[in-house]
N, CA, C and O atoms as a DFTB+ gen file, in Angstrom:
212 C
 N C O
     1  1       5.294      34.774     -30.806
     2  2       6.382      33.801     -30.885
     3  2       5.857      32.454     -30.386
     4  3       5.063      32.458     -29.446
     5  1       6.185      31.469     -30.864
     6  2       5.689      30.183     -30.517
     7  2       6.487      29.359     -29.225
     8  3       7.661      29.585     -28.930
     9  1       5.748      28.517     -28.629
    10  2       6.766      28.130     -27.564
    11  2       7.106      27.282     -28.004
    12  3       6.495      26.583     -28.812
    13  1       8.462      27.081     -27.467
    14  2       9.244      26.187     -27.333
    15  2       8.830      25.048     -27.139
    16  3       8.107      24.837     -26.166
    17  1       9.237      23.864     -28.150
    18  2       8.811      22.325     -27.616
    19  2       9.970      21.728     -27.270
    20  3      11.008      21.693     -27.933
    21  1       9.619      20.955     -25.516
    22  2      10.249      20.285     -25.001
    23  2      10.908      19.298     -25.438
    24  3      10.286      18.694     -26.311
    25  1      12.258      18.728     -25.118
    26  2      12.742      18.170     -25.470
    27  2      12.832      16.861     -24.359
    28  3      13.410      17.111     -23.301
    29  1      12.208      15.285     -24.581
    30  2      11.555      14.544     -24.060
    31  2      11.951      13.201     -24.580
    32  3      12.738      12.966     -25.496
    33  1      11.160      12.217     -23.721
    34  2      11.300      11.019     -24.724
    35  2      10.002      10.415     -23.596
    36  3       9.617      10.758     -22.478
    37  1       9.681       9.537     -24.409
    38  2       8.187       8.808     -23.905
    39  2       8.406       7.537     -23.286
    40  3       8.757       6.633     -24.044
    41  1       8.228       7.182     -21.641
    42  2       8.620       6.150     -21.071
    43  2       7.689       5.330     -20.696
    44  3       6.846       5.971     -20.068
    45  1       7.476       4.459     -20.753
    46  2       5.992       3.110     -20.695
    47  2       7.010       1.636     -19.738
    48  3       7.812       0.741     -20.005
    49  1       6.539       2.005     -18.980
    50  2       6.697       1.099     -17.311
    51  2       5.237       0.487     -16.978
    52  3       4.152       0.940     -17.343
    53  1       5.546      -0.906     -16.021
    54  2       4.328      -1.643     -15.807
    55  2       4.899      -1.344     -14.189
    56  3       5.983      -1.708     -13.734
    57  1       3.818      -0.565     -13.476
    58  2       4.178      -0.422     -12.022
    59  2       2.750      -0.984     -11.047
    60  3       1.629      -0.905     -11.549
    61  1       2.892      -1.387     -10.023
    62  2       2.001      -2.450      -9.426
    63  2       0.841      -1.032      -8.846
    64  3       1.043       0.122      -8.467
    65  1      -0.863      -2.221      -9.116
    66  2      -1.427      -0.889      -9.257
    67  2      -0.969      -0.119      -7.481
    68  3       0.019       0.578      -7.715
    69  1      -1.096      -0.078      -6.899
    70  2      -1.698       0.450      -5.294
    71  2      -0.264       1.719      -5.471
    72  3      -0.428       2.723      -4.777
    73  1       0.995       1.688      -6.297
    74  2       1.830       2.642      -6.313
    75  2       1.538       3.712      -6.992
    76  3       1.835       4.883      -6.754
    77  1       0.544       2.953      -8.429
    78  2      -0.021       3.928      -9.158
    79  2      -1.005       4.696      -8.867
    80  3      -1.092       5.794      -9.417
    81  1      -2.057       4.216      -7.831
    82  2      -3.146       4.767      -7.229
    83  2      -2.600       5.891      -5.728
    84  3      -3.405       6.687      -5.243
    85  1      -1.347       5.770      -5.256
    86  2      -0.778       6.865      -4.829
    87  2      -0.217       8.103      -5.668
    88  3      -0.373       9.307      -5.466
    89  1       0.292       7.619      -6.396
    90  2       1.111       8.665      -7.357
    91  2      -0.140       9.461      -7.891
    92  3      -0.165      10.689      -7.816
    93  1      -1.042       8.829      -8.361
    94  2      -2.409       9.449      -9.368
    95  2      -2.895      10.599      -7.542
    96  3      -3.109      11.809      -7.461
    97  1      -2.898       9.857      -6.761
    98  2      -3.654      10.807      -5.559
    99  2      -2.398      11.633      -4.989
   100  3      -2.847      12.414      -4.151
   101  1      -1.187      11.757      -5.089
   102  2       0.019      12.593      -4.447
   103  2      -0.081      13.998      -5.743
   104  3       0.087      15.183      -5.457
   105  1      -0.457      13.355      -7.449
   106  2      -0.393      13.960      -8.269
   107  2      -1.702      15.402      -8.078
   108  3      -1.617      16.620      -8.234
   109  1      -2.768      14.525      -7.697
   110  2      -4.223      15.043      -7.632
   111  2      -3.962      16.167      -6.024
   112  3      -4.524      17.260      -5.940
   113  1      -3.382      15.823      -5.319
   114  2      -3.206      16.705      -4.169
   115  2      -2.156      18.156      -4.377
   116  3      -2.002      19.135      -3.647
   117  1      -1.479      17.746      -5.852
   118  2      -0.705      18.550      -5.404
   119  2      -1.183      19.690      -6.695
   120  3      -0.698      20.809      -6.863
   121  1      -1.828      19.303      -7.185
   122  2      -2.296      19.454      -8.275
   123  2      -1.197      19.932     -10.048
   124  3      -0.940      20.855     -10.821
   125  1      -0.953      18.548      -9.785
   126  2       0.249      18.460     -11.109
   127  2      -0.717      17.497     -11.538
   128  3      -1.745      17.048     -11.031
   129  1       0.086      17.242     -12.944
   130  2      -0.175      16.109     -14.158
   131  2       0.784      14.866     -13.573
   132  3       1.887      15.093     -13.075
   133  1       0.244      13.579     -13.695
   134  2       1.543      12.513     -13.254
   135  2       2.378      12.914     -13.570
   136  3       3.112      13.207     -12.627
   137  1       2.940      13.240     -14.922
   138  2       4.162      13.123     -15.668
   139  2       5.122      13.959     -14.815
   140  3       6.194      13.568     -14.355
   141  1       4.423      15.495     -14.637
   142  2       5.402      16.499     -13.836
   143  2       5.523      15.768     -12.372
   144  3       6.663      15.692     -11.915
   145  1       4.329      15.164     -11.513
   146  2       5.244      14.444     -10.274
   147  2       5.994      13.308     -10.581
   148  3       6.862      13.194      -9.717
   149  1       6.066      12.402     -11.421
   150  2       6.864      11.675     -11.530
   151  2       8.188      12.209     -12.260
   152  3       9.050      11.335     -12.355
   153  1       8.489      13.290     -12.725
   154  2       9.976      13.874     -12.446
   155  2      10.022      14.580     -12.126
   156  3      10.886      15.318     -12.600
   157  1       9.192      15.099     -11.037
   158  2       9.856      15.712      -9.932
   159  2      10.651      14.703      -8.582
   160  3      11.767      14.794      -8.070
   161  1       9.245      13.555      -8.278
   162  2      10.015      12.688      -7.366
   163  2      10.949      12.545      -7.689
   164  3      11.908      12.886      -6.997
   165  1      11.114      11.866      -9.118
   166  2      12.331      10.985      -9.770
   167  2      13.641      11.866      -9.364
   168  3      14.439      11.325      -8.597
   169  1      14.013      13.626      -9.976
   170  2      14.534      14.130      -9.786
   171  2      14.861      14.055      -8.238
   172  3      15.979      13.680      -7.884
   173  1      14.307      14.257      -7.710
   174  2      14.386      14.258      -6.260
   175  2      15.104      13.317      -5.475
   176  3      16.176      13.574      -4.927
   177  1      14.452      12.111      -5.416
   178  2      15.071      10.881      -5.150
   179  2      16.802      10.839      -5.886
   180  3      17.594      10.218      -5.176
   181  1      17.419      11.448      -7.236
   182  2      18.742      11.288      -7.668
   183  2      18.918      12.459      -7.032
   184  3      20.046      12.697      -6.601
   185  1      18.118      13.190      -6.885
   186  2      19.333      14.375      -6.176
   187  2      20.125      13.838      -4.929
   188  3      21.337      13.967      -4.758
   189  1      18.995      13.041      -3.857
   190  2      19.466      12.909      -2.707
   191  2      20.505      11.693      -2.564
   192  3      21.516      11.570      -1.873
   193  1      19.761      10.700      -3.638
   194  2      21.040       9.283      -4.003
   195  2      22.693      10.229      -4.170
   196  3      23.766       9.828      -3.719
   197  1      22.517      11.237      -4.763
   198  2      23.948      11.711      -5.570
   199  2      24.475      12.045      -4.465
   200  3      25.621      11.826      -4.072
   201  1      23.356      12.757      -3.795
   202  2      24.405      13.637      -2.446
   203  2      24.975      12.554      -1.237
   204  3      25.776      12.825      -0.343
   205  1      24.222      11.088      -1.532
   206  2      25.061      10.115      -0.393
   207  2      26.408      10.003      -0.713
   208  3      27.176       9.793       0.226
   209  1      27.004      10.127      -2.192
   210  2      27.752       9.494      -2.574
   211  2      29.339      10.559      -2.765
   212  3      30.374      10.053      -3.199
């Protein structure tokens, strides 16, 4: 059976480098792909915004 393709959309942001050179080394430590730590933070960060509110 074939897997399933994600359902996505492709996001292109200009972010200042020294944030990107953390994210690339938070990514490399944790050993994910950017894409999966950047929605995981992302997720993360709205979870906790939602729960102030």
């Amino acid at each position: 059976m074939p897997k399933q393709k994600k359902d996505y959309v492709v996001l292109n942001i200009k972010i200042e480098r020294s944030i990107y050179e953390r994210l690339t080394n938070y990514a490399e430590e944790k050993g994910q792909t950017k894409t999966k730590a950047v929605e995981r933070l992302l997720s993360n960060a709205m979870d906790q915004e939602e729960g102030k509110k």
